[in-house]
Amino acid sequence: MTRRSTHRPLPSGRPEAEATALPEPATLYVPLTSRRLRFTQMSVRDSQEVRAGDILATAPDQSDLPLLAPRAGTVRLTAVPGHIALEVARPAPVGTVVLDEEAIAATPPRDAVQDNRALLCRLGAWQCFRDVRTGDIPDPCHEPAALVIMVTAFDSFIAQPEALLAGKATDFVQGLKALHRLFSGSGCRIHVVVGEGECPTAVNEAIEAVALDPSRFALHRVPQLYPNDNPQLATQTLKLASPPQATVWAMGVEGVLAVAFALTLYQPYLERTISVGGPAVEKPRHVVAAVGHPIADLLAPLPSGCSFRIVNGGLMSGTDLAPQQQGLDGECPGLTVVHVPAAREFLGFVRPGRFRQSFSRCFLGTLFSPTPEPLTSLLGGEERACVACGHCEHVCPANLLPQVLHRYLYNDQMDDAQALGLDECVECGLCSYVCPCKIELREQFAVAKQQLRSDADDAALATAAASVTDQ
Amino acid sequence: MKVFEKLLGACRPLFEEGRPLRPFHPVFQAADNLLFAPETHAQAAPFVRDALDLKRYMSMVIVALLPCFAASVYFFGWRVLLMLVVSYVAGGTVEVVFAIVRKEDIAEGFLVTGFIFPLILPPGTPLWMVAVGIIFGVIVGKEVFGGTGRNLFNAALIGRCFLSIGYPATMASAWVPPARGLAGKLLALPAFNAPDAIAAATPLVLAGRGEWASYSDLLWGRVLGSTGETSSIAVIVGGVFLMAVGVANWRTVAGVVVGFSSLSLALHVALPAQAPPLGFALLAGGLLFGALFMATDPVTSPVTQSGKWAYGALIGTVTALIRVFSGYTEGVTFAILLGNCCAPLIDEAVIRGRMRRHARAR
């Protein structure tokens, strides 16, 4: 994979690779919404006792995918709005197997692939898949042309593969084999993408196992630079799909582990390993915690006396953590915290900028090797009309012309934007990051892409309705 | 710092909605923006942003122009500073008036336009003409298009072009002989009325008559010409800095130099009587200044990187053609304005090519 730019932000607060298991809290606050999922259909009553892995709620709009109880305990439905509070049973009951092997074997065999997919849905592993083009959770009845497993994490900061794979390399390989069985019938090839250069031992073990079996898996190495961990970018630049518009699904390391647990142990994968990092975090680290673990506990200790902003995910591709969210959600790859400075910088633009990071070479820091900087969420400048400096074009990994796309979208020329490859934008945010005019390019492109998709869906529905009427 | 913070804090309510000074809010906002970084935060991902803002970006051009400015003060005296003040005051007033009418912020682009304008005028240009030129340039070259970022033409060049066409006799007699000696004109008082102005000839005009300025004079700047363009060394130092920091796009500069050099060389071989040798053609006149500081204006150049090559080459070749085949001895101004006209077309060609590639890939 080639990238034209080698720039990446370098915020301070990189998490330690080793993951720490946090003490079990008395109550877990399981959010009913996460980035892609809305669990609106309750499956439990207030005060009901549940086992670990029991279904708490389902998402009717997304193939009834379940929200699983991360631990055994007592459900409190009204304690915190938007969450299911779960008072964890003490001592924790031994064994959290939800579906035992005999029960599975007893069911009359039908289509093995469909059964396995149903099992993945039931055990909460299906939501680990994503369609690389839309970012949505794919329909279990559909077939992808290729499956991409991203063993990479280059955004600052999300859980690193070495932390996720520590002690679980065997499970990972089992998961890959299970995925091969699941998709091989449809001719779908599995591509494993890892970073170039020295890999941590845990990742190496997994890679070796995959590399031994080239008939089943294709191994790709990408430069260890953001946004090479983006599955859509990998699909486009490595040309993993043929034709290019073919459906490709992607999955991360935790997804493969969830598949391994579901298809080989018939268990839900209830542990989550996330990174907790960023300039405002005192002890940047990886932590092992259950879904619903209180956010305040995960971030503790946070510095007192200053404001900060919590990002659900990495600084480049995450989302703002909703202020009402109390517990860890099932899709969060990491929590990143940045300072919100109280004072405005005086004459910042005339300072030499010895420690300033910039894609441009307008600061003295260009002459020195970059050092991690306590970056904040301030824009650092006024929002202005585009001056066509071309920085966005230089950094765009998808080889697009963001400055021209911006002009088209500003003038509402959707067709031209689409013809110029708007749907190939991987929403990495590098264009917004480097823009000296502080234009929210990534957001503008994301909204426009969503609009294009809903227009296409509407058009497809209208065509279907017309054909039904004709008949 | 605290003093400024308190002062701005005390003044802020006077410019709020419903207060009598509200129409002048852009002026207050400009002062606030100049002194302090804004409090705005990233609305969405990415949650951190590059330290570069437009103020810094434009300041780099000012820094790059400082060698030219210093050389011009040395050769032509402190009058250049007076011209600069007039340019900033007159052009700044237009900028403020438009910002007030439009209820928009004052954009940073004017910092560069106001600085560069006196440097492309003859040193003896009457001060009122400096004011007229910059006012015309800012209004017609920029504000009618909607301000910085939306202008089609380089505002300073539009002003220069207006003065050349509107006041040809005055402009032709506004050349000032450069100073010599260690202190140059640094110790002389500025002359308001340009008493030294003479109807003399620039190196390109003299070359037409077979009189050649020496290369050392061309390099150091001891020749007649526009205030900022005479010293090739100062221009090159500033220009290389501007390319090194990434504000001037090297593709445009390379396009101009390659386009101009290849055509000039061919013309010199074919028509040695009309076309001067390449080295002389490159150093004499405003080619280098135009290539490094005017053609590289990102707003009026093509926005695509590959388009910049074609744009530069167009400017270079047109300059060579104007110099050799037209009545004008200098052609950079018109060539760049022609390039500005063609920039959208060049972009369109690049974009259509991209669209075809995307269509094929699907």
Tab-separated table of N, CA, C and O in Angstrom, chain B residues 201-263:
chain	number	residue	atom	x	y	z
B	201	ALA	N	15.194	54.230	-18.202
B	201	ALA	CA	14.755	52.951	-18.748
B	201	ALA	C	15.194	51.791	-17.861
B	201	ALA	O	16.278	51.826	-17.262
B	202	THR	N	14.344	50.794	-17.819
B	202	THR	CA	14.650	49.590	-17.057
B	202	THR	C	15.590	48.712	-17.887
B	202	THR	O	15.719	48.930	-19.097
B	203	PRO	N	16.245	47.731	-17.280
B	203	PRO	CA	17.191	46.886	-18.034
B	203	PRO	C	16.591	46.270	-19.284
B	203	PRO	O	17.271	46.146	-20.308
B	204	LEU	N	15.293	45.884	-19.241
B	204	LEU	CA	14.687	45.241	-20.414
B	204	LEU	C	14.551	46.237	-21.561
B	204	LEU	O	14.733	45.873	-22.727
B	205	VAL	N	14.229	47.515	-21.236
B	205	VAL	CA	14.118	48.536	-22.281
B	205	VAL	C	15.497	48.810	-22.853
B	205	VAL	O	15.675	48.887	-24.081
B	206	LEU	N	16.478	48.932	-21.951
B	206	LEU	CA	17.852	49.203	-22.392
B	206	LEU	C	18.366	48.068	-23.275
B	206	LEU	O	19.060	48.302	-24.271
B	207	ALA	N	18.010	46.847	-22.925
B	207	ALA	CA	18.458	45.687	-23.696
B	207	ALA	C	17.953	45.781	-25.123
B	207	ALA	O	18.644	45.404	-26.071
B	208	GLY	N	16.734	46.309	-25.282
B	208	GLY	CA	16.163	46.491	-26.611
B	208	GLY	C	17.015	47.449	-27.437
B	208	GLY	O	17.025	47.379	-28.672
B	209	ARG	N	17.700	48.359	-26.726
B	209	ARG	CA	18.554	49.325	-27.454
B	209	ARG	C	19.999	48.845	-27.525
B	209	ARG	O	20.893	49.581	-27.900
B	210	GLY	N	20.203	47.640	-27.080
B	210	GLY	CA	21.549	47.076	-27.155
B	210	GLY	C	22.434	47.438	-25.972
B	210	GLY	O	23.640	47.197	-26.005
B	211	GLU	N	21.833	48.026	-24.912
B	211	GLU	CA	22.636	48.349	-23.722
B	211	GLU	C	22.329	47.300	-22.661
B	211	GLU	O	21.173	47.124	-22.290
B	212	TRP	N	23.344	46.616	-22.195
B	212	TRP	CA	23.112	45.500	-21.281
B	212	TRP	C	23.558	45.847	-19.870
B	212	TRP	O	24.674	46.286	-19.663
B	213	ALA	N	22.650	45.642	-18.924
B	213	ALA	CA	23.021	45.824	-17.512
B	213	ALA	C	23.920	44.649	-17.124
B	213	ALA	O	23.788	43.551	-17.674
B	214	SER	N	24.842	44.885	-16.178
B	214	SER	CA	25.748	43.791	-15.804
B	214	SER	C	24.992	42.772	-14.945
B	214	SER	O	24.028	43.121	-14.251
B	215	TYR	N	25.463	41.527	-14.994
B	215	TYR	CA	24.803	40.471	-14.212
B	215	TYR	C	24.890	40.756	-12.725
B	215	TYR	O	23.973	40.449	-11.960
B	216	SER	N	26.015	41.365	-12.289
B	216	SER	CA	26.127	41.609	-10.846
B	216	SER	C	25.099	42.655	-10.420
B	216	SER	O	24.478	42.544	-9.360
B	217	ASP	N	24.869	43.685	-11.266
B	217	ASP	CA	23.844	44.676	-10.932
B	217	ASP	C	22.457	44.035	-10.890
B	217	ASP	O	21.636	44.336	-10.029
B	218	LEU	N	22.196	43.136	-11.844
B	218	LEU	CA	20.891	42.458	-11.875
B	218	LEU	C	20.701	41.589	-10.639
B	218	LEU	O	19.622	41.517	-10.058
B	219	LEU	N	21.786	40.928	-10.247
B	219	LEU	CA	21.670	40.030	-9.081
B	219	LEU	C	21.452	40.828	-7.804
B	219	LEU	O	20.572	40.506	-6.999
B	220	TRP	N	22.273	41.867	-7.597
B	220	TRP	CA	22.143	42.628	-6.350
B	220	TRP	C	20.949	43.579	-6.383
B	220	TRP	O	20.383	43.873	-5.351
B	221	GLY	N	20.605	44.074	-7.578
B	221	GLY	CA	19.439	44.947	-7.661
B	221	GLY	C	19.775	46.394	-7.950
B	221	GLY	O	18.920	47.256	-7.770
B	222	ARG	N	21.000	46.660	-8.407
B	222	ARG	CA	21.375	48.055	-8.683
B	222	ARG	C	20.917	48.435	-10.097
B	222	ARG	O	21.701	48.825	-10.954
B	223	VAL	N	19.633	48.255	-10.344
B	223	VAL	CA	19.059	48.591	-11.649
B	223	VAL	C	17.708	49.262	-11.424
B	223	VAL	O	17.168	49.221	-10.312
B	224	LEU	N	17.169	49.846	-12.479
B	224	LEU	CA	15.841	50.436	-12.357
B	224	LEU	C	14.793	49.329	-12.422
B	224	LEU	O	14.962	48.343	-13.137
B	225	GLY	N	13.717	49.539	-11.699
B	225	GLY	CA	12.650	48.542	-11.758
B	225	GLY	C	11.661	48.786	-10.644
B	225	GLY	O	11.804	49.753	-9.882
B	226	SER	N	10.670	47.934	-10.557
B	226	SER	CA	9.701	48.056	-9.468
B	226	SER	C	10.429	47.845	-8.140
B	226	SER	O	11.416	47.102	-8.094
B	227	THR	N	9.893	48.465	-7.083
B	227	THR	CA	10.620	48.519	-5.811
B	227	THR	C	11.149	47.174	-5.328
B	227	THR	O	12.306	47.056	-4.948
B	228	GLY	N	10.312	46.148	-5.391
B	228	GLY	CA	10.703	44.888	-4.775
B	228	GLY	C	11.367	43.900	-5.705
B	228	GLY	O	11.909	42.885	-5.270
B	229	GLU	N	11.322	44.172	-7.016
B	229	GLU	CA	11.713	43.124	-7.966
B	229	GLU	C	13.161	43.221	-8.418
B	229	GLU	O	13.672	42.302	-9.042
B	230	THR	N	13.841	44.354	-8.124
B	230	THR	CA	15.150	44.560	-8.752
B	230	THR	C	16.214	43.601	-8.231
B	230	THR	O	17.023	43.114	-8.986
B	231	SER	N	16.211	43.332	-6.942
B	231	SER	CA	17.267	42.497	-6.377
B	231	SER	C	16.925	41.016	-6.525
B	231	SER	O	16.142	40.454	-5.752
B	232	SER	N	17.529	40.385	-7.526
B	232	SER	CA	17.213	38.968	-7.771
B	232	SER	C	17.593	38.110	-6.572
B	232	SER	O	16.906	37.135	-6.252
B	233	ILE	N	18.693	38.482	-5.902
B	233	ILE	CA	19.122	37.671	-4.752
B	233	ILE	C	18.056	37.692	-3.662
B	233	ILE	O	17.664	36.642	-3.130
B	234	ALA	N	17.549	38.909	-3.346
B	234	ALA	CA	16.518	39.015	-2.302
B	234	ALA	C	15.261	38.242	-2.700
B	234	ALA	O	14.646	37.551	-1.876
B	235	VAL	N	14.912	38.349	-3.979
B	235	VAL	CA	13.709	37.654	-4.461
B	235	VAL	C	13.887	36.143	-4.323
B	235	VAL	O	13.001	35.430	-3.839
B	236	ILE	N	15.087	35.669	-4.719
B	236	ILE	CA	15.324	34.216	-4.675
B	236	ILE	C	15.361	33.724	-3.227
B	236	ILE	O	14.758	32.696	-2.899
B	237	VAL	N	16.030	34.491	-2.353
B	237	VAL	CA	16.084	34.077	-0.939
B	237	VAL	C	14.664	33.964	-0.371
B	237	VAL	O	14.286	32.951	0.230
B	238	GLY	N	13.858	35.007	-0.596
B	238	GLY	CA	12.475	34.994	-0.092
B	238	GLY	C	11.659	33.879	-0.720
B	238	GLY	O	10.905	33.177	-0.049
B	239	GLY	N	11.836	33.712	-2.028
B	239	GLY	CA	11.051	32.716	-2.748
B	239	GLY	C	11.393	31.297	-2.326
B	239	GLY	O	10.508	30.447	-2.164
B	240	VAL	N	12.690	31.060	-2.141
B	240	VAL	CA	13.101	29.714	-1.716
B	240	VAL	C	12.545	29.427	-0.313
B	240	VAL	O	12.044	28.330	-0.036
B	241	PHE	N	12.567	30.443	0.550
B	241	PHE	CA	11.975	30.273	1.893
B	241	PHE	C	10.491	29.924	1.768
B	241	PHE	O	9.999	28.999	2.417
B	242	LEU	N	9.815	30.653	0.885
B	242	LEU	CA	8.362	30.443	0.744
B	242	LEU	C	8.048	29.040	0.205
B	242	LEU	O	7.069	28.413	0.611
B	243	MET	N	8.920	28.558	-0.674
B	243	MET	CA	8.703	27.189	-1.167
B	243	MET	C	9.080	26.169	-0.092
B	243	MET	O	8.429	25.142	0.054
B	244	ALA	N	10.136	26.501	0.671
B	244	ALA	CA	10.588	25.567	1.708
B	244	ALA	C	9.512	25.376	2.775
B	244	ALA	O	9.311	24.265	3.270
B	245	VAL	N	8.799	26.448	3.124
B	245	VAL	CA	7.750	26.289	4.147
B	245	VAL	C	6.460	25.746	3.544
B	245	VAL	O	5.500	25.455	4.260
B	246	GLY	N	6.441	25.606	2.231
B	246	GLY	CA	5.294	24.952	1.591
B	246	GLY	C	4.151	25.891	1.261
B	246	GLY	O	3.080	25.433	0.872
B	247	VAL	N	4.344	27.198	1.408
B	247	VAL	CA	3.249	28.124	1.079
B	247	VAL	C	3.222	28.388	-0.422
B	247	VAL	O	2.165	28.376	-1.051
B	248	ALA	N	4.404	28.626	-1.018
B	248	ALA	CA	4.461	28.748	-2.481
B	248	ALA	C	4.624	27.338	-3.042
B	248	ALA	O	5.446	26.567	-2.556
B	249	ASN	N	3.817	27.020	-4.029
B	249	ASN	CA	3.878	25.681	-4.592
B	249	ASN	C	5.013	25.606	-5.619
B	249	ASN	O	5.019	26.347	-6.599
B	250	TRP	N	5.945	24.706	-5.367
B	250	TRP	CA	7.119	24.637	-6.241
B	250	TRP	C	6.757	24.238	-7.663
B	250	TRP	O	7.460	24.567	-8.617
B	251	ARG	N	5.617	23.569	-7.835
B	251	ARG	CA	5.229	23.149	-9.188
B	251	ARG	C	4.953	24.370	-10.060
B	251	ARG	O	5.330	24.403	-11.235
B	252	THR	N	4.268	25.365	-9.465
B	252	THR	CA	3.974	26.576	-10.228
B	252	THR	C	5.275	27.253	-10.630
B	252	THR	O	5.459	27.638	-11.789
B	253	VAL	N	6.185	27.413	-9.662
B	253	VAL	CA	7.450	28.098	-9.923
B	253	VAL	C	8.229	27.335	-10.989
B	253	VAL	O	8.725	27.927	-11.956
B	254	ALA	N	8.301	26.020	-10.836
B	254	ALA	CA	9.033	25.203	-11.810
B	254	ALA	C	8.391	25.341	-13.183
B	254	ALA	O	9.091	25.455	-14.203
B	255	GLY	N	7.063	25.359	-13.218
B	255	GLY	CA	6.347	25.514	-14.495
B	255	GLY	C	6.722	26.820	-15.176
B	255	GLY	O	7.017	26.849	-16.381
B	256	VAL	N	6.715	27.911	-14.396
B	256	VAL	CA	7.043	29.222	-14.969
B	256	VAL	C	8.477	29.210	-15.489
B	256	VAL	O	8.737	29.595	-16.631
B	257	VAL	N	9.404	28.758	-14.653
B	257	VAL	CA	10.822	28.823	-15.018
B	257	VAL	C	11.098	27.922	-16.234
B	257	VAL	O	11.755	28.347	-17.196
B	258	VAL	N	10.546	26.720	-16.207
B	258	VAL	CA	10.786	25.794	-17.330
B	258	VAL	C	10.138	26.338	-18.605
B	258	VAL	O	10.768	26.386	-19.669
B	259	GLY	N	8.885	26.787	-18.496
B	259	GLY	CA	8.169	27.315	-19.666
B	259	GLY	C	8.885	28.520	-20.245
B	259	GLY	O	9.125	28.600	-21.457
B	260	PHE	N	9.251	29.433	-19.365
B	260	PHE	CA	9.909	30.669	-19.814
B	260	PHE	C	11.289	30.359	-20.399
B	260	PHE	O	11.635	30.847	-21.471
B	261	SER	N	12.045	29.528	-19.681
B	261	SER	CA	13.420	29.246	-20.117
B	261	SER	C	13.435	28.556	-21.468
B	261	SER	O	14.201	28.938	-22.358
B	262	SER	N	12.594	27.556	-21.640
B	262	SER	CA	12.668	26.802	-22.893
B	262	SER	C	12.281	27.690	-24.071
B	262	SER	O	12.954	27.683	-25.104
B	263	LEU	N	11.220	28.494	-23.904
B	263	LEU	CA	10.802	29.340	-25.023
B	263	LEU	C	11.819	30.460	-25.255
B	263	LEU	O	12.155	30.778	-26.409
